Coordinates of C-alpha atoms in Angstrom, one line a residue:
X196 CA -15.8 202.0 126.3
X197 CA -13.8 200.1 123.7
X198 CA -14.5 202.4 120.8
X199 CA -16.0 199.9 118.4
X200 CA -17.4 196.8 119.9
X201 CA -20.8 195.4 118.8
X202 CA -22.0 195.4 122.4
X203 CA -21.4 198.3 124.7
X204 CA -20.1 197.8 128.2
X205 CA -20.3 200.8 130.5
X206 CA -18.8 201.3 134.0
X207 CA -21.0 204.3 134.6
X208 CA -24.8 204.1 135.3
X209 CA -27.0 205.5 132.5
X210 CA -28.1 209.1 133.0
X211 CA -31.8 209.7 132.3
X212 CA -33.3 213.1 131.5
X213 CA -35.0 213.1 135.0
X214 CA -31.6 213.0 136.6
X215 CA -30.5 216.2 134.8
X216 CA -31.4 218.9 137.3
X217 CA -33.6 221.9 136.5
X218 CA -31.0 224.7 136.8
X219 CA -33.5 227.4 137.8
X220 CA -31.5 229.6 140.1
X221 CA -32.8 233.1 139.5
X222 CA -34.4 235.5 137.1
X223 CA -32.6 236.6 134.0
X224 CA -32.2 240.4 133.8
X225 CA -30.0 240.6 130.7
X226 CA -29.7 238.6 127.5
X227 CA -27.5 239.7 124.6
X228 CA -25.9 238.1 121.6
X229 CA -23.4 238.6 118.8
X230 CA -21.5 236.9 115.9
X231 CA -17.7 236.4 116.2
X232 CA -15.5 235.2 113.3
X233 CA -12.6 232.9 114.5
X234 CA -9.8 232.7 112.0
X235 CA -8.4 229.2 111.4
X236 CA -4.7 228.2 111.0
X237 CA -5.6 226.0 108.1
X238 CA -8.8 225.7 106.1
X239 CA -11.4 223.3 107.4
X240 CA -12.2 221.0 104.6
X241 CA -14.2 217.8 104.3
X242 CA -17.0 216.4 102.2
X243 CA -19.4 219.1 103.4
X244 CA -17.4 222.2 104.1
X245 CA -14.5 224.4 103.0
X246 CA -13.9 227.5 105.1
X247 CA -11.1 229.5 106.5
X248 CA -13.0 230.7 109.6
X249 CA -15.6 229.7 112.1
X250 CA -18.7 231.8 112.4
X251 CA -19.6 231.6 116.1
X252 CA -22.9 232.9 117.6
X253 CA -22.5 233.8 121.2
X254 CA -25.1 234.5 123.9
X255 CA -24.6 236.1 127.3
X256 CA -27.1 236.0 130.1
X257 CA -27.0 237.9 133.4
X258 CA -29.0 236.8 136.4
X259 CA -30.7 239.1 138.9
X260 CA -27.8 238.6 141.3
X261 CA -25.3 239.8 138.6
X262 CA -23.9 236.3 137.8
X263 CA -23.3 235.9 134.1
X264 CA -23.3 232.8 131.8
X265 CA -22.0 232.4 128.3
X266 CA -22.4 230.0 125.4
X267 CA -21.3 229.7 121.8
X268 CA -22.5 227.7 118.8
X269 CA -21.3 227.3 115.3
X270 CA -23.1 229.3 112.6
X271 CA -21.5 228.1 109.4
X272 CA -22.1 224.4 110.1
X273 CA -25.5 223.9 108.4
X274 CA -24.2 220.6 106.9
X275 CA -24.6 219.1 110.4
X276 CA -27.2 221.3 112.2
X277 CA -29.3 222.4 109.2
X278 CA -29.1 226.0 110.6
X279 CA -27.0 228.9 109.4
X280 CA -25.6 232.0 111.2
X281 CA -28.5 233.9 109.8
X282 CA -31.2 231.5 111.1
X283 CA -29.7 231.3 114.6
X284 CA -29.5 235.1 114.7
X285 CA -33.1 235.4 113.6
X286 CA -34.1 233.0 116.4
X287 CA -32.4 235.1 119.0
X288 CA -33.7 238.3 117.5
X289 CA -37.2 236.9 117.7
X290 CA -37.0 236.1 121.5
X291 CA -39.1 238.2 123.8
X292 CA -37.5 240.9 125.9
X293 CA -36.2 239.6 129.3
X294 CA -39.0 241.4 131.1
X295 CA -41.6 239.1 129.5
X296 CA -43.0 236.1 131.4
X297 CA -41.3 233.5 129.1
X298 CA -38.0 234.3 130.8
X299 CA -39.3 233.1 134.2
X300 CA -38.5 229.6 133.0
X301 CA -35.4 229.7 130.8
X302 CA -35.4 225.9 130.5
X303 CA -38.9 225.8 129.1
X304 CA -38.0 228.7 126.8
X305 CA -35.0 226.8 125.5
X306 CA -37.1 223.7 124.9
X307 CA -39.6 225.7 122.9
X308 CA -36.9 227.3 120.8
X309 CA -35.4 223.8 120.2
X310 CA -38.4 222.9 118.2
X311 CA -37.4 225.2 115.3
X312 CA -33.8 226.1 116.0
X313 CA -31.7 223.7 118.1
X314 CA -28.5 225.7 118.0
X315 CA -30.2 228.8 119.4
X316 CA -31.8 226.6 122.1
X317 CA -28.4 225.3 122.9
X318 CA -27.2 228.9 123.5
X319 CA -30.1 229.6 125.9
X320 CA -29.8 226.3 127.8
X321 CA -26.0 226.4 128.2
X322 CA -25.7 230.1 129.1
X323 CA -28.3 229.7 131.8
X324 CA -26.8 226.5 133.2
X325 CA -23.4 228.2 133.2
X326 CA -24.8 231.2 135.2
X327 CA -26.8 229.0 137.5
X328 CA -23.7 226.8 138.3
X329 CA -21.6 229.8 138.8
X330 CA -24.2 231.2 141.2
X331 CA -24.1 227.9 143.2
X332 CA -20.2 227.8 143.1
X333 CA -20.1 224.4 141.3
X334 CA -18.9 223.3 137.9
X335 CA -21.4 222.6 135.2
X336 CA -20.3 218.9 135.1
X337 CA -20.9 218.6 138.9
X338 CA -24.4 220.1 138.5
X339 CA -25.2 217.5 135.9
X340 CA -23.8 214.6 137.9
X341 CA -25.9 215.5 141.0
X342 CA -28.3 212.7 141.7
X343 CA -27.0 210.4 138.9
X344 CA -25.2 208.0 141.2
X345 CA -21.8 209.1 139.9
X346 CA -19.3 211.0 142.1
X347 CA -19.9 214.7 142.1
X348 CA -16.3 215.5 141.2
X349 CA -14.6 214.4 138.0
X350 CA -11.2 212.9 138.6
X351 CA -8.5 213.3 136.0
X352 CA -8.4 214.7 132.5
X353 CA -10.8 213.7 129.7
X354 CA -9.2 211.9 126.7
X355 CA -10.2 213.3 123.4
X356 CA -9.7 212.7 119.6
X357 CA -7.2 214.4 117.3
X358 CA -8.8 215.2 114.0
X359 CA -7.0 214.6 110.7
X360 CA -8.6 216.6 107.8
X361 CA -8.5 215.9 104.1
X362 CA -5.1 216.2 102.6
X363 CA -2.3 214.1 101.1
X364 CA -1.1 210.8 102.6
X365 CA 2.1 212.6 103.7
X366 CA 0.1 215.3 105.5
X367 CA -2.0 212.6 107.2
X368 CA 1.1 210.9 108.4
X369 CA 2.7 214.1 109.6
X370 CA -0.4 215.2 111.6
X371 CA -1.0 211.7 113.0
X372 CA 2.6 211.4 114.1
X373 CA 2.3 214.8 115.8
X374 CA -0.9 213.8 117.5
X375 CA 0.5 210.5 118.7
X376 CA 3.7 212.2 119.9
X377 CA 1.6 214.7 121.8
X378 CA -0.2 212.0 123.8
X379 CA -3.4 211.4 121.7
X380 CA -4.5 207.8 121.8
X381 CA -7.5 208.3 119.5
X382 CA -7.3 209.8 116.0
X383 CA -10.2 210.4 113.7
X384 CA -9.5 210.7 110.0
X385 CA -11.8 212.3 107.4
X386 CA -12.7 210.0 104.6
X387 CA -15.6 210.0 102.1
X388 CA -13.8 211.2 99.0
X389 CA -11.8 209.3 96.5
X390 CA -11.5 205.8 98.1
X391 CA -8.0 205.2 96.7
X392 CA -6.8 208.5 98.2
X393 CA -8.6 207.8 101.5
X394 CA -7.1 204.3 101.7
X395 CA -3.6 205.8 101.2
X396 CA -4.2 208.4 103.9
X397 CA -5.5 205.8 106.4
X398 CA -2.5 203.5 105.6
X399 CA -0.1 206.4 106.1
X400 CA -1.8 207.4 109.4
X401 CA -1.6 203.8 110.7
X402 CA 2.1 203.5 109.9
X403 CA 2.8 206.9 111.5
X404 CA 0.8 206.2 114.6
X405 CA 2.5 202.8 115.1
X406 CA 6.0 204.1 114.6
X407 CA 5.4 207.0 117.0
X408 CA 3.5 205.4 119.9
X409 CA 3.9 201.7 119.3
X410 CA 1.8 199.1 117.4
X411 CA -1.9 199.5 118.1
X412 CA -1.3 202.1 120.8
X413 CA -3.4 204.7 118.9
X414 CA -7.0 203.9 118.0
X415 CA -7.9 205.1 114.5
X416 CA -11.5 206.0 113.5
X417 CA -12.8 207.2 110.2
X418 CA -15.6 209.7 109.4
X419 CA -17.1 209.8 106.0
X420 CA -19.6 212.5 106.7
X421 CA -22.1 210.7 104.4
X422 CA -19.7 211.1 101.5
X423 CA -19.9 207.6 100.0
X424 CA -22.7 205.7 98.3
X425 CA -23.6 202.2 99.6
X426 CA -21.4 200.3 97.1
X427 CA -18.3 202.5 97.8
X428 CA -18.8 202.2 101.5
X429 CA -19.1 198.4 101.3
X430 CA -15.9 198.3 99.2
X431 CA -14.1 200.5 101.7
X432 CA -14.8 198.5 104.9
X433 CA -12.4 195.6 104.2
X434 CA -9.4 197.9 103.9
X435 CA -10.6 200.0 106.9
X436 CA -10.6 196.8 108.9
X437 CA -7.1 195.8 107.6
X438 CA -5.7 199.1 109.0
X439 CA -7.4 198.5 112.3
X440 CA -10.0 201.2 112.1
X441 CA -12.1 200.9 115.2
X442 CA -15.3 202.5 113.8
X443 CA -16.6 204.2 110.7
X444 CA -18.9 207.2 111.1
X445 CA -21.8 207.9 108.7
X446 CA -20.5 206.0 105.7
X447 CA -23.6 206.8 103.5
X448 CA -25.7 209.9 102.8
X449 CA -27.9 211.1 105.7
X450 CA -31.6 210.3 105.3
X451 CA -31.0 206.8 103.9
X452 CA -30.8 204.5 107.0
X453 CA -31.6 201.5 104.8
X454 CA -28.3 202.0 103.0
X455 CA -26.4 202.4 106.2
X456 CA -28.1 199.3 107.6
X457 CA -26.9 197.3 104.6
X458 CA -23.3 198.6 105.1
X459 CA -23.4 197.8 108.8
X460 CA -24.8 194.3 108.1
X461 CA -21.7 193.4 106.0
X462 CA -19.0 195.6 107.4
X463 CA -16.2 194.1 109.5
X464 CA -15.8 197.5 111.0
X465 CA -18.5 198.9 113.4
X466 CA -20.6 201.6 111.9
X467 CA -21.8 204.6 113.8
X468 CA -24.5 207.1 112.9
X469 CA -23.7 210.8 113.0
X470 CA -25.6 213.1 110.7
X471 CA -28.6 210.8 110.9
X472 CA -29.0 211.2 114.7
X473 CA -30.2 214.4 116.4
X474 CA -32.4 213.2 119.3
X475 CA -33.8 210.2 121.1
X476 CA -36.4 209.6 118.3
X477 CA -33.6 209.3 115.8
X478 CA -31.6 207.0 118.0
X479 CA -34.7 204.7 118.2
X480 CA -35.0 204.7 114.4
X481 CA -31.3 203.7 114.0
X482 CA -31.6 201.0 116.6
X483 CA -34.9 199.6 115.1
X484 CA -33.4 199.3 111.7
X485 CA -30.1 197.9 112.9
X486 CA -28.4 200.7 111.0
X487 CA -25.5 201.3 113.4
X488 CA -23.4 199.9 116.2
X489 CA -23.1 203.3 117.8
X490 CA -24.2 206.9 117.7
X491 CA -22.3 210.2 117.6
X492 CA -24.5 212.8 119.4
X493 CA -24.1 216.6 119.4
X494 CA -25.7 219.2 121.6
X495 CA -25.8 221.5 118.6
X496 CA -28.3 219.1 117.0
X497 CA -30.2 218.0 120.2
X498 CA -30.8 221.6 121.3
X499 CA -31.0 221.1 125.0
X500 CA -29.0 219.2 127.6
X501 CA -32.2 217.3 128.7
X502 CA -32.8 216.2 125.0
X503 CA -29.2 215.2 124.7
X504 CA -29.3 213.2 128.0
X505 CA -32.5 211.4 126.8
X506 CA -30.7 210.4 123.5
X507 CA -27.8 209.1 125.5
X508 CA -30.0 207.1 127.8
X509 CA -32.0 205.6 124.9
X510 CA -28.8 204.7 123.1
X511 CA -27.4 203.0 126.1
X512 CA -30.6 201.2 126.7
X513 CA -30.6 199.8 123.1
X514 CA -27.0 198.6 123.5
X515 CA -25.4 201.2 121.2
X516 CA -22.0 202.7 121.7
X517 CA -22.2 206.5 122.4
X518 CA -19.8 209.3 121.6
X519 CA -20.2 213.0 122.2
X520 CA -19.2 215.2 119.3
X521 CA -19.0 218.9 118.7
X522 CA -18.7 221.3 115.8
X523 CA -15.3 222.9 115.3
X524 CA -15.6 225.9 117.7
X525 CA -13.8 228.0 120.2
X526 CA -12.7 227.2 123.8
X527 CA -16.1 228.2 125.2
X528 CA -17.8 225.6 123.1
X529 CA -15.2 223.0 123.8
X530 CA -15.6 223.6 127.6
X531 CA -19.3 223.0 127.1
X532 CA -18.7 219.6 125.5
X533 CA -16.1 218.7 128.1
X534 CA -18.5 219.4 130.9
X535 CA -21.3 217.5 129.2
X536 CA -19.0 214.5 128.6
X537 CA -18.0 214.5 132.3
X538 CA -21.5 215.2 133.5
X539 CA -23.2 212.5 131.4
X540 CA -20.4 209.9 132.0
X541 CA -19.3 209.6 128.3
X542 CA -16.0 208.0 127.8
X543 CA -15.6 208.8 124.1
X544 CA -15.9 212.5 123.2
X545 CA -14.5 215.2 120.9
X546 CA -13.4 218.0 123.1
X547 CA -10.8 219.9 121.2
X548 CA -12.6 221.5 118.2
X549 CA -10.6 224.7 118.9
X550 CA -7.3 223.0 117.9
X551 CA -7.2 224.8 114.6
X552 CA -8.4 228.2 115.8
X553 CA -5.8 230.9 115.4
X554 CA -7.5 233.5 117.6
X555 CA -10.1 232.5 120.2
X556 CA -12.9 234.3 122.0
X557 CA -12.2 232.6 125.3
X558 CA -9.3 231.3 127.4
X559 CA -8.8 228.8 130.2
X560 CA -9.2 225.4 128.7
X561 CA -6.0 223.3 128.5
X562 CA -5.0 220.2 126.5
X563 CA -2.1 218.1 127.6
X564 CA -1.1 214.6 126.4
X565 CA -4.3 214.2 124.4
X566 CA -6.7 215.0 127.2
X567 CA -8.6 218.1 128.4
X568 CA -8.6 219.1 132.0
X569 CA -11.9 220.6 133.2
X570 CA -11.4 224.1 134.7
X571 CA -11.9 224.1 138.4
X572 CA -13.7 227.4 138.4
X573 CA -17.6 227.3 138.7
X574 CA -19.8 227.0 135.7
X575 CA -17.9 226.4 132.4
X576 CA -14.8 227.7 134.1
X577 CA -13.4 229.6 131.1
X578 CA -12.8 233.3 130.7
X579 CA -14.7 235.0 127.8
X580 CA -12.6 237.7 126.2
X581 CA -15.4 239.6 124.5
X582 CA -16.7 243.0 125.6
X583 CA -20.3 242.5 126.7
X584 CA -21.1 246.1 125.8
X585 CA -20.7 245.2 122.1
X586 CA -23.4 242.6 122.1
X587 CA -27.0 243.1 120.9
X588 CA -30.0 242.6 123.3
X589 CA -32.2 239.6 122.4
X590 CA -35.5 240.6 120.7
X591 CA -33.8 243.4 118.8
X592 CA -33.9 242.8 115.0
X593 CA -30.5 242.2 113.5
X594 CA -28.5 240.4 110.9
X595 CA -25.2 238.6 111.2
X596 CA -23.5 241.7 109.8
X597 CA -25.1 244.1 112.1
X598 CA -24.5 242.1 115.3
X599 CA -20.9 241.2 114.4
X600 CA -18.4 241.5 117.3
X601 CA -14.7 241.9 116.8
X602 CA -12.2 239.8 118.7
X603 CA -10.2 241.7 121.3

């Protein structure tokens, strides 16, 4: 994928929901959850958030044969998911006990939860798929690729973005040079604030990238997170193009696809939808209105792997570029995104949302030269460092405070 063309060209065959296997591998005998605070090295700041820690909701499932599976999702990311730590915890607390019939089909249970709380559904779906893949002795990516026409094994590391947060032009230059020097060949820069400041930061990043890696060696993208109005976005696109920005994500406020379509119609830079796309239905709306050249999808918003795969298939079928995103998270969540990118054949993906995490809840996912290598171990392949005994069984009433779990 070129990262910004008006027409998408894919080497991989599209993956339809029917090709995503049902992971039923055995009964669930345990299900428990908790909330973990991951401290950040520097504050996460953009048009929608300002925080010094990530609130991660984790879920652990254990199958009848003793095989366990884990998942994490971001709680303090309501600006993207429309759900808080409290609402995700409430959804898990409302689940039936594992002895109830609903747990005989975890995939169906996750799909039902997705209708009211996609991040909680993500936890159920990923944790079960992780356990099922571990039980079969295969990676999660391999289990997703089965029957898709793609090779079962993923060859080579997966390139990923480096993220440049809000800050001064000097800080943007420093972080971009560090990323380019570390092997990243895609850098995404937060914009959507003061256009003059944003322009100076993009210019500084372009200069730093070219000096470090060579002219044009690093692809720059910009993400406004819906921070501009239509007129500001239109005025920004010429200077974004001048600095070689490959695509601009969500230039206008979510919920106004007409405004984004107008920007896209006049923009010399391809426009991608992010906050405005959650599932296949949203992708169809974007395509029907001509509002974007590409879509940035997230499992946290789709809820289940099957729903995400359907959105990917629809986007490809409508000629849209597709990127897989993630919320800033720990290595457990990053491993999930990496396996999904590999399993669904997505060439552009954000896989390193844990880059700014100071202390993590999992280990075993490595980044080298701007790319993530999938762990070879079955399932997600990472080691979760939390004590399962400190988690709370699903179905038991709780609040984020009462189910909080300390880092080891």
